[in-house]
CSV table of C-alpha atoms and ligand atoms in Angstrom, one decimal:
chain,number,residue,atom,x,y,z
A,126,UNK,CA,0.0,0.0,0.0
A,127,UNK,CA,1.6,3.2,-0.7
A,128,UNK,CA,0.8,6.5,1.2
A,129,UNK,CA,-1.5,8.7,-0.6
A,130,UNK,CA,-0.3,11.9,2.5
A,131,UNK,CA,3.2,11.8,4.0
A,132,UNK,CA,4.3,14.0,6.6
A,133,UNK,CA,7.7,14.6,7.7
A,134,UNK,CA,9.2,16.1,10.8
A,135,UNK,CA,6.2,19.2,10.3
A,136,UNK,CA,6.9,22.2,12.1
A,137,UNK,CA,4.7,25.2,12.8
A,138,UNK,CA,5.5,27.8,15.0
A,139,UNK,CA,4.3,31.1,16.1
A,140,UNK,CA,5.5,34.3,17.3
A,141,UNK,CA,3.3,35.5,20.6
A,142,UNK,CA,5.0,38.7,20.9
A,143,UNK,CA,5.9,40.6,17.2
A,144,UNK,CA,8.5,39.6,14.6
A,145,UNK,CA,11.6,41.0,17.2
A,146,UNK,CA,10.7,38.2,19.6
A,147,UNK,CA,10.3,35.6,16.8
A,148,UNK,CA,13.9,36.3,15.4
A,149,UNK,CA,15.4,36.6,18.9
A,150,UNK,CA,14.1,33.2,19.2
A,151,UNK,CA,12.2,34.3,22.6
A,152,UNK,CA,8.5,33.2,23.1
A,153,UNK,CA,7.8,30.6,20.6
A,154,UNK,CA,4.1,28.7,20.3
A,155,UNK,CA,5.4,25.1,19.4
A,156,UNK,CA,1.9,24.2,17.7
A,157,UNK,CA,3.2,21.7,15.6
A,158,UNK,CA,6.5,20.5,16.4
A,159,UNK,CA,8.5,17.6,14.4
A,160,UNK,CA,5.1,14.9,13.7
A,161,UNK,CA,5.6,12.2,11.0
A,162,UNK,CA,2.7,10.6,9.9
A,163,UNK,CA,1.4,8.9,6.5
A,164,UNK,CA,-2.2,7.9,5.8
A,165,UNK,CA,-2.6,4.9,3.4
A,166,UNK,CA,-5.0,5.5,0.8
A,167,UNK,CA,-8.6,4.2,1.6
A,168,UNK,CA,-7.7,4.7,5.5
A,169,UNK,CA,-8.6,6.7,8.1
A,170,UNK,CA,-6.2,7.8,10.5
A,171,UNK,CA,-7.8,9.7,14.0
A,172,UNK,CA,-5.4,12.6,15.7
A,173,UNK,CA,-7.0,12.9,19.2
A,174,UNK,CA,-6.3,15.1,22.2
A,175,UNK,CA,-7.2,17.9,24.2
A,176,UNK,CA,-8.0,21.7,22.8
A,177,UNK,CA,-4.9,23.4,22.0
A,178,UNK,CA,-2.7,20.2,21.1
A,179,UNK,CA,-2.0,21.4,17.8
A,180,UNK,CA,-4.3,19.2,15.8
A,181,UNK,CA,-6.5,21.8,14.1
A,182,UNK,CA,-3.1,23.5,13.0
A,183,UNK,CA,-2.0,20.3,11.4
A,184,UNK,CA,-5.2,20.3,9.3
A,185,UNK,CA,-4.5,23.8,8.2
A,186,UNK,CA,-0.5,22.6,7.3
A,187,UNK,CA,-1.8,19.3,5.5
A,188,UNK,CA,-4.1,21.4,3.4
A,189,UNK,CA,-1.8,23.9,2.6
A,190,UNK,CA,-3.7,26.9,4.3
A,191,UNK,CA,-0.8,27.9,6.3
A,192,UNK,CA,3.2,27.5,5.4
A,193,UNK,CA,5.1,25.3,7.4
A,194,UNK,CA,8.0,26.6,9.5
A,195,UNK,CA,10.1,23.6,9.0
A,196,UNK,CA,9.3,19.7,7.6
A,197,UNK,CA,7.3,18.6,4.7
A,198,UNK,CA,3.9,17.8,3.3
A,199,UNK,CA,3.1,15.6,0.4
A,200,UNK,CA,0.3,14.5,-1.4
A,201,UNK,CA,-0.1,12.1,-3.9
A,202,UNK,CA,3.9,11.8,-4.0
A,203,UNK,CA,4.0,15.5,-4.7
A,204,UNK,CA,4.8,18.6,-2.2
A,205,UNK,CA,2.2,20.6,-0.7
A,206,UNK,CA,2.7,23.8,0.1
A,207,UNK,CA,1.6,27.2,1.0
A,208,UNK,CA,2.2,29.1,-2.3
A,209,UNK,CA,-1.0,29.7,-3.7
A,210,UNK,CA,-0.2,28.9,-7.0
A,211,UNK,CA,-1.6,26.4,-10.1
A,212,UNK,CA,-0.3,23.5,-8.4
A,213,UNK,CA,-1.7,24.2,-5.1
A,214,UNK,CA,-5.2,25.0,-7.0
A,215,UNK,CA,-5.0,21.5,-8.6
A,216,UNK,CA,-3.9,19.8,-5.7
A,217,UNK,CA,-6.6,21.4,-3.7
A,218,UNK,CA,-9.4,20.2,-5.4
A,219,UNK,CA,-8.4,16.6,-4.1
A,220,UNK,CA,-7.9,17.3,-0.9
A,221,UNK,CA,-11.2,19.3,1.2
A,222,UNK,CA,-12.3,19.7,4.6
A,223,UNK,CA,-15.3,19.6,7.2
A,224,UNK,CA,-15.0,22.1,9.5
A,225,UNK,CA,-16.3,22.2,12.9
A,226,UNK,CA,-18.9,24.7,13.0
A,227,UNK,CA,-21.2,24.1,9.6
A,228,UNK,CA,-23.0,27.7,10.2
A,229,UNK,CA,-19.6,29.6,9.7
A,230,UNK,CA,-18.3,27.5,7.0
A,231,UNK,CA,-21.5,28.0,4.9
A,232,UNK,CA,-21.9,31.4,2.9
A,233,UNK,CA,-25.4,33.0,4.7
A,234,UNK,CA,-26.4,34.5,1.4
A,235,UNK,CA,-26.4,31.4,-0.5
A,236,UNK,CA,-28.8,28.5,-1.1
A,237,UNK,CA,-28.0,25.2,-0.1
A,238,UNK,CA,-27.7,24.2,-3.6
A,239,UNK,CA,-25.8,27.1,-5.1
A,240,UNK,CA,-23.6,26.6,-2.5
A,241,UNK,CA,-22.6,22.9,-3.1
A,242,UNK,CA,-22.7,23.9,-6.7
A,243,UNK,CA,-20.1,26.6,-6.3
A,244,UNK,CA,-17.0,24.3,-6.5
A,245,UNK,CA,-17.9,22.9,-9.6
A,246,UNK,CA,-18.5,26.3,-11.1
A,247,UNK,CA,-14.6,26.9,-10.1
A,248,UNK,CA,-13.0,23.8,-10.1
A,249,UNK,CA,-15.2,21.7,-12.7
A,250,UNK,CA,-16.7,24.2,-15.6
A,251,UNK,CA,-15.9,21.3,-18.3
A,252,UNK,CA,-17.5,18.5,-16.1
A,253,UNK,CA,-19.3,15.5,-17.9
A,254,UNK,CA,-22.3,16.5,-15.9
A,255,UNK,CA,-24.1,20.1,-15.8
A,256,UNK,CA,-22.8,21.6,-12.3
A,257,UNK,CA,-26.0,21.8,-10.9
A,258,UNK,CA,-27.2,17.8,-11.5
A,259,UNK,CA,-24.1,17.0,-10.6
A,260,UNK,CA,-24.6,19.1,-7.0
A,261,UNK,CA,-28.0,17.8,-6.6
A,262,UNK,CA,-27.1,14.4,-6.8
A,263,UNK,CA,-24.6,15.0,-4.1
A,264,UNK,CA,-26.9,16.3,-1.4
A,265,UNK,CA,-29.0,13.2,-2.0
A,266,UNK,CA,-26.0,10.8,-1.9
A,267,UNK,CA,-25.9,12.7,1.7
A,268,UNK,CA,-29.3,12.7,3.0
A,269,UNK,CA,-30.7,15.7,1.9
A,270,UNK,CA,-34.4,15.8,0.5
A,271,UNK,CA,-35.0,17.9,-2.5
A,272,UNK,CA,-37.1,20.2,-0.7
A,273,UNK,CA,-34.0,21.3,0.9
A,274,UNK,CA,-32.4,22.6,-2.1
A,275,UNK,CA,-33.4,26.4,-1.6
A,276,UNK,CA,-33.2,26.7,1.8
A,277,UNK,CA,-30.6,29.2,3.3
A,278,UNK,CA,-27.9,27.6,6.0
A,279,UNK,CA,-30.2,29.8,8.6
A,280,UNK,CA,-33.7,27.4,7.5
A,281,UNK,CA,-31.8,24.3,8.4
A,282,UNK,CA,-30.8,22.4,11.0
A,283,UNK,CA,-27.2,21.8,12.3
A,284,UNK,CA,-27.1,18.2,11.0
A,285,UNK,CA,-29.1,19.4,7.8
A,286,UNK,CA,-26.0,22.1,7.8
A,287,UNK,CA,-23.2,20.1,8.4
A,288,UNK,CA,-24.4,17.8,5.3
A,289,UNK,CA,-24.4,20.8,2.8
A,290,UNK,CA,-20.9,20.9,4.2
A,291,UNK,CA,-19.8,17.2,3.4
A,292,UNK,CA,-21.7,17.5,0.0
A,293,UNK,CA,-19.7,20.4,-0.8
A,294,UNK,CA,-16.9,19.0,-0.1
A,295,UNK,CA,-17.0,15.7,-1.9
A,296,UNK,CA,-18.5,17.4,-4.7
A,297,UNK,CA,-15.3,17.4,-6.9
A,298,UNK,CA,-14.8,13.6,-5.9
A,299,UNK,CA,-11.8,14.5,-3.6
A,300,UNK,CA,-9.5,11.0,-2.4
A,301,UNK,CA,-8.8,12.9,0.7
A,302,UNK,CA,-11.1,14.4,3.4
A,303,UNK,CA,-10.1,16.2,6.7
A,304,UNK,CA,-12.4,16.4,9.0
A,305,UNK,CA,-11.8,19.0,11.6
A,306,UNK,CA,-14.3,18.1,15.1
A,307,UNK,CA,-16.6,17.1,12.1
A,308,UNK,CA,-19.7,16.3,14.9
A,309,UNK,CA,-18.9,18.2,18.0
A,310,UNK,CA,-21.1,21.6,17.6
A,311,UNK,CA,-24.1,18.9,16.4
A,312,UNK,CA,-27.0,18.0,18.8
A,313,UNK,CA,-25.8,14.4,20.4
A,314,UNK,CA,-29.0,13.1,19.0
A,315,UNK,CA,-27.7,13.6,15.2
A,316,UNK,CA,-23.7,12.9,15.3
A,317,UNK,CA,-24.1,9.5,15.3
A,318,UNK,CA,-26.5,9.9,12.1
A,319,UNK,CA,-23.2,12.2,10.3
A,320,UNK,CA,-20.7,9.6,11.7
A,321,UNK,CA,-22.5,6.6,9.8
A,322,UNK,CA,-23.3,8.7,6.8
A,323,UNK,CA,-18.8,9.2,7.0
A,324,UNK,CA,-18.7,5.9,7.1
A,325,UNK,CA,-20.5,5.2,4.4
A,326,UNK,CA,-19.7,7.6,2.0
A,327,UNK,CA,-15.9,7.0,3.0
A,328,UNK,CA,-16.2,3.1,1.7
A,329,UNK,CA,-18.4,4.3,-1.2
A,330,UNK,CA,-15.7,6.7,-2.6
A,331,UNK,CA,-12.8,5.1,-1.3
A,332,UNK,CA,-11.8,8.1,0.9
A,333,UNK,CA,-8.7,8.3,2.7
A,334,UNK,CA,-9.5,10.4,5.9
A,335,UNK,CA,-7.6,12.1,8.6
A,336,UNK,CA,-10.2,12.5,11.3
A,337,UNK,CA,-9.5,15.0,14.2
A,338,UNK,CA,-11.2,14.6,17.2
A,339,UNK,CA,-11.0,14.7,21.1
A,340,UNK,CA,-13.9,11.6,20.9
A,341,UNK,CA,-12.1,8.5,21.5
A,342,UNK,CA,-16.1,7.0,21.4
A,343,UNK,CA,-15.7,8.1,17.4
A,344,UNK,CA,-12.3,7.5,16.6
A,345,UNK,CA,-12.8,3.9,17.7
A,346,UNK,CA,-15.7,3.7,15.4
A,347,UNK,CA,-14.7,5.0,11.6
A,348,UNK,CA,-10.6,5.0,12.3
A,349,UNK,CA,-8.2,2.5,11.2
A,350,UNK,CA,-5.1,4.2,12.6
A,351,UNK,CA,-4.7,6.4,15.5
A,352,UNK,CA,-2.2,9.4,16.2
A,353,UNK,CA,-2.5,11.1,19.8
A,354,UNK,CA,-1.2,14.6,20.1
A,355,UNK,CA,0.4,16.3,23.0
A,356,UNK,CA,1.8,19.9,22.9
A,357,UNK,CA,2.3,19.9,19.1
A,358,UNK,CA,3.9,16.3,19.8
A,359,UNK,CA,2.6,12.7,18.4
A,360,UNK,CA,3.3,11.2,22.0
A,361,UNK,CA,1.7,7.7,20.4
A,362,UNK,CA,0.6,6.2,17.1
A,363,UNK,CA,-0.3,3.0,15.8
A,364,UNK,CA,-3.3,0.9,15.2
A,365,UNK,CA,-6.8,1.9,16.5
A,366,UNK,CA,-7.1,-1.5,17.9
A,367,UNK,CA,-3.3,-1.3,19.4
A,368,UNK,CA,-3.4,1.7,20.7
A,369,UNK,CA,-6.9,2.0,22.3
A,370,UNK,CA,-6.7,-2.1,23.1
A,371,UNK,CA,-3.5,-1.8,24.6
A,372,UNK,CA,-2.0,2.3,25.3
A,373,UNK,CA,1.3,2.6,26.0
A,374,UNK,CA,1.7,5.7,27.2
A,375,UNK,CA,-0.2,7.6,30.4
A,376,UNK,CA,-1.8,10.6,28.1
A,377,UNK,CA,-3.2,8.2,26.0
A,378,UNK,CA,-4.8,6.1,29.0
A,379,UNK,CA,-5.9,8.5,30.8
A,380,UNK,CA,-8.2,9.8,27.7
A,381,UNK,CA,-9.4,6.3,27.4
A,382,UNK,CA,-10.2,6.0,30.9
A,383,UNK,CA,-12.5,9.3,30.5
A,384,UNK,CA,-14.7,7.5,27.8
A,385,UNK,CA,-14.3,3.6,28.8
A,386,UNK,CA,-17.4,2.0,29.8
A,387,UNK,CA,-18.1,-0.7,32.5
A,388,UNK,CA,-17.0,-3.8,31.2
A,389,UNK,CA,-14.9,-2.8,27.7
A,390,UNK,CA,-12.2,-4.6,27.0
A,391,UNK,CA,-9.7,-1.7,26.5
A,392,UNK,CA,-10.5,-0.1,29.7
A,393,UNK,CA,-7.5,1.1,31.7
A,394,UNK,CA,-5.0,-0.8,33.7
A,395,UNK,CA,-6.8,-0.4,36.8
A,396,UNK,CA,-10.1,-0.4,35.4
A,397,UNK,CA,-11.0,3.1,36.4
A,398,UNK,CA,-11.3,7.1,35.4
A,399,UNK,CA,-7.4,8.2,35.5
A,400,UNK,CA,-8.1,11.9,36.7
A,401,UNK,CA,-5.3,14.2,34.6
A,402,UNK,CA,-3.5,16.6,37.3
A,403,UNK,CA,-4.4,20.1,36.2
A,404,UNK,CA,-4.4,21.9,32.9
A,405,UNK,CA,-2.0,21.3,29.7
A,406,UNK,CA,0.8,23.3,29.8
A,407,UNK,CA,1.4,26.8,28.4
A,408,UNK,CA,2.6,26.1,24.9
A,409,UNK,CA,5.2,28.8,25.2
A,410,UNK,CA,6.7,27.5,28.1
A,411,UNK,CA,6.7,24.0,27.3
A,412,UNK,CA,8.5,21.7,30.3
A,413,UNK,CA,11.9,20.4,30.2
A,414,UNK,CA,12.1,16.3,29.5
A,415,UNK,CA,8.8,14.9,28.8
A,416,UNK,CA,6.4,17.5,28.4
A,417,UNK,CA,3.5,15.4,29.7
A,418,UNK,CA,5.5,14.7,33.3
A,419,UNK,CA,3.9,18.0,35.3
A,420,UNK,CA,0.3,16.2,34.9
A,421,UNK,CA,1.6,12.4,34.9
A,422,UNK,CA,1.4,10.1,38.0
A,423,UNK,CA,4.2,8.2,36.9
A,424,UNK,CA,6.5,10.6,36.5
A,425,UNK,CA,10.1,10.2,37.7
A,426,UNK,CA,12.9,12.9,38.8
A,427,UNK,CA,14.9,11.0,35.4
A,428,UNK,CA,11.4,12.4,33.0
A,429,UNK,CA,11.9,15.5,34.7
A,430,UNK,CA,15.3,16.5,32.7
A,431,UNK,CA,15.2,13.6,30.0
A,432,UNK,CA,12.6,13.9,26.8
A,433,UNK,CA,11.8,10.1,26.1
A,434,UNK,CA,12.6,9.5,22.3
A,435,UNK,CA,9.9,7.2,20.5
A,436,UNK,CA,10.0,3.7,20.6
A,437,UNK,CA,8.4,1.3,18.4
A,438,UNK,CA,6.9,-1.1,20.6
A,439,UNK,CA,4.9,-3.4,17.8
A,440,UNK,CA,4.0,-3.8,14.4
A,441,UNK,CA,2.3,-0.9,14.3
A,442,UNK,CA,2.7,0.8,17.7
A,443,UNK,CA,5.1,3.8,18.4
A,444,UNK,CA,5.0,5.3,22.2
A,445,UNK,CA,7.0,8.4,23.6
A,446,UNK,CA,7.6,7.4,27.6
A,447,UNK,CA,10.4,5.9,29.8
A,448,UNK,CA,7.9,4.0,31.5
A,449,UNK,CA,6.6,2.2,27.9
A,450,UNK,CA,7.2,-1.3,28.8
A,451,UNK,CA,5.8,-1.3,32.4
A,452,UNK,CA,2.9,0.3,31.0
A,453,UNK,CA,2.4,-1.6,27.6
A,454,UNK,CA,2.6,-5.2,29.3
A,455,UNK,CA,0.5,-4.1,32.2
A,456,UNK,CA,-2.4,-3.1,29.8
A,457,UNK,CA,-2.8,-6.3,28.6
A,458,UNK,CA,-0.7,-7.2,25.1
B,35,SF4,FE1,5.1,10.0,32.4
B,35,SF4,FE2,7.7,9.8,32.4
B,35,SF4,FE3,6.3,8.5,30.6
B,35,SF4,FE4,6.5,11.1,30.5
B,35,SF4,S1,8.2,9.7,30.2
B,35,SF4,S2,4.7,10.0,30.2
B,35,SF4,S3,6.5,11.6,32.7
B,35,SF4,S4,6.3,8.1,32.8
C-alpha cells in the first residue's frame, strides 16, 4: 500500500510577541512541532487530544492553508505547500475539509444548492455532468431531500447544515477528506446519524481520511489508525485497535479511561477514570524532559530533565515514555 499523505518532521510555529521576539528566538508557540505521519490510501487515520494540542493546526499545514515553519507535506507523491499557486489550486481540489462549526463554514447569502454547486462552477466548468445535476445528486448521496435545495444555511438544522458541508466537499470527488471536530457543535441526537453517513460515503468513494477529534467514542468507530497529540507532539501512534486495546503511554490512558465503559475490553489498567492533574501546559513554556511529566502520575525525577525519544513497541505501535514497557505489558498485550 503506498501513502496517498506523507508528513515529515512538520513544524509550525508562532510568534506570541511581534517579529523581534520571533527572530530573537524568545516566546515561541510550538503548535506543531517535528510529527511524522502517512495515511494509506482508503484509511482513516484519528489525531486525538485535548484543545490546543495542535491538531486543528495540522489540518491547516496538510491542506496547505498555512506554510510550514520547518518539515514537509506531500500529497499524492507531490509537495504541498503554501504558495498559492496552479499547483496548489490543482492539488486542492483533491484534498477538502469539514470544519467544525457548519454555520460559519456556509456562505449566509447562499442557497444550499448554489452553494454545493459553487466548486464545480470553479474547479469543474468542463464536467461530464451540468454543475447543478451533478450538486443535486450529491446532497442526496448525503441525505438531503430535494425540498432542501433552496433553503438558506439559517432554515436548516445543524445536521441538515453540516451535510451541505460534506456534500460540498466531496463534490469534486476529492481522495482525501479532513475532517476537523466534524460532529462536535451537532445535537448528540444527530452525530451518530453524520458519523454513519462518514462511514459510508468514506467506503463508497474510497476516501482516505484524517479524522481529528478529542472523541475517543468516534475514533474507535470510523478509524483505522490512530495518532494522539500532545503539545504539538505525536506522543503515540499505531493501530486503533493497538493503541486503544493496549495504550502505551499515560496521556493516551488517561483519555481512554474518561470515555471507557463498564466492562470494555480496553479499559484502563486499573479499570478506572485516571483523573489528569491540572491543565495542559502553556505552549510557550513547554516543560523540560517529557512535556506530559507535570500532569503524569508516573513521572520520575529521570522524566523530569530527560525527553523520552519514540520507541516502536509493535507492528504498528510507536510510544513516547520511559515508562513504555511497564505500561504496555500491564495493559494487557
Ligand atoms: Fe510519564 Fe515519564 Fe512516561 Fe513522561 S516519560 S509519560 S512523565 S512516565
Amino acid at each position: 500500500m503506498t501513502a496517498l499523505l506523507s508528513v515529515k518532521n512538520l513544524q509550525r510555529h508562532f510568534s506570541v510577541e511581534g517579529n523581534k521576539e520571533w527572530l530573537s528566538g524568545k516566546k515561541v508557540l510550538r503548535a506543531v512541532d517535528g510529527v511524522t505521519l502517512s495515511v494509506e490510501r482508503g484509511k482513516t487515520l484519528g489525531i486525538v487530544g485535548e484543545s490546543g494540542c495542535g491538531k486543528s493546526t495540522m489540518a491547516k499545514l496538510v491542506l496547505g492553508l498555512i506554510p510550514a515553519t520547518a518539515g514537509t507535506v506531500e500529497f499524492d507523491g507531490k509537495p504541498v505547500t503554501a504558495n498559492r499557486n496552479q499547483a496548489w489550486r490543482a492539488a486542492r481540489r483533491h484534498m477538502q475539509m469539514v470544519y467544525q462549526d457548519p454555520l460559519s463554514a456556509l456562505d449566509r447569502r447562499l442557497t444550499a444548492l448554489a452553494q454545493v454547486t459553487e466548486p464545480l462552477n470553479i474547479h469543474d466548468k468542463h464536467g461530464e455532468t451540468h454543475p447543478t445535476l451533478a450538486a443535486q445528486s450529491m446532497m442526496r448521496a448525503v441525505g438531503l431531500t430535494d425540498n432542501l435545495f433552496q433553503r438558506y444555511p439559517h432554515e436548516l438544522s445543524g445536521g441538515q447544515r453540516q451535510r451541505v458541508v460534506l456534500a460540498r466537499a466531496l463534490v469534486l470527488k476529492p481522495s482525501l477528506l479532513v475532517c476537523d471536530e466534524p460532529i462536535s457543535a451537532l445535537d448528540v441526537s444527530v452525530q451518530a446519524q453524520v458519523i454513519n453517513l462518514l462511514t459510508d460515503l468514506r467506503q463508497q468513494m474510497n476516501l482516505t481520511m484524517l479524522f481529528i477529534s478529542h472523541d475517543l467514542r468516534v475514533v474507535r468507530h470510523i478509524c483505522d489508525e490512530v495518532a494522539v497529540m500532545y503539545l504539538g507532539r505525536i506522543i503515540e501512534q499505531g493501530s486503533a485497535k493497538n493503541v486503544l486495546s493496549h495504550p502505551a503511554h499515560p496521556y493516551t490512558r488517561a483519555l481512554i479511561s474518561a470515555v471507557s465503559t463498564p466492562g470494555a475490553k480496553h479499559a484502563t489498567l486499573n479499570a478506572g477514570r485516571i483523573i489528569l492533574k491540572g491543565e495542559p501546559p502553556n505552549p510557550v513554556d513547554v516543560p523540560t524532559g517529557c512535556s506530559f511529566h507535570p500532569r503524569c502520575a508516573l513521572a520520575t525525577a529521570h522524566c523530569k530533565t530527560n525527553a523520552p525519544v519514540t520507541t516502536r513497541i509493535g507492528e504498528a505501535h510507536t510510544v513516547s515514555c520511559h515508562l513504555h514497557t511497564m505500561i504496555h505489558h500491564g495493559s494487557g498485550s
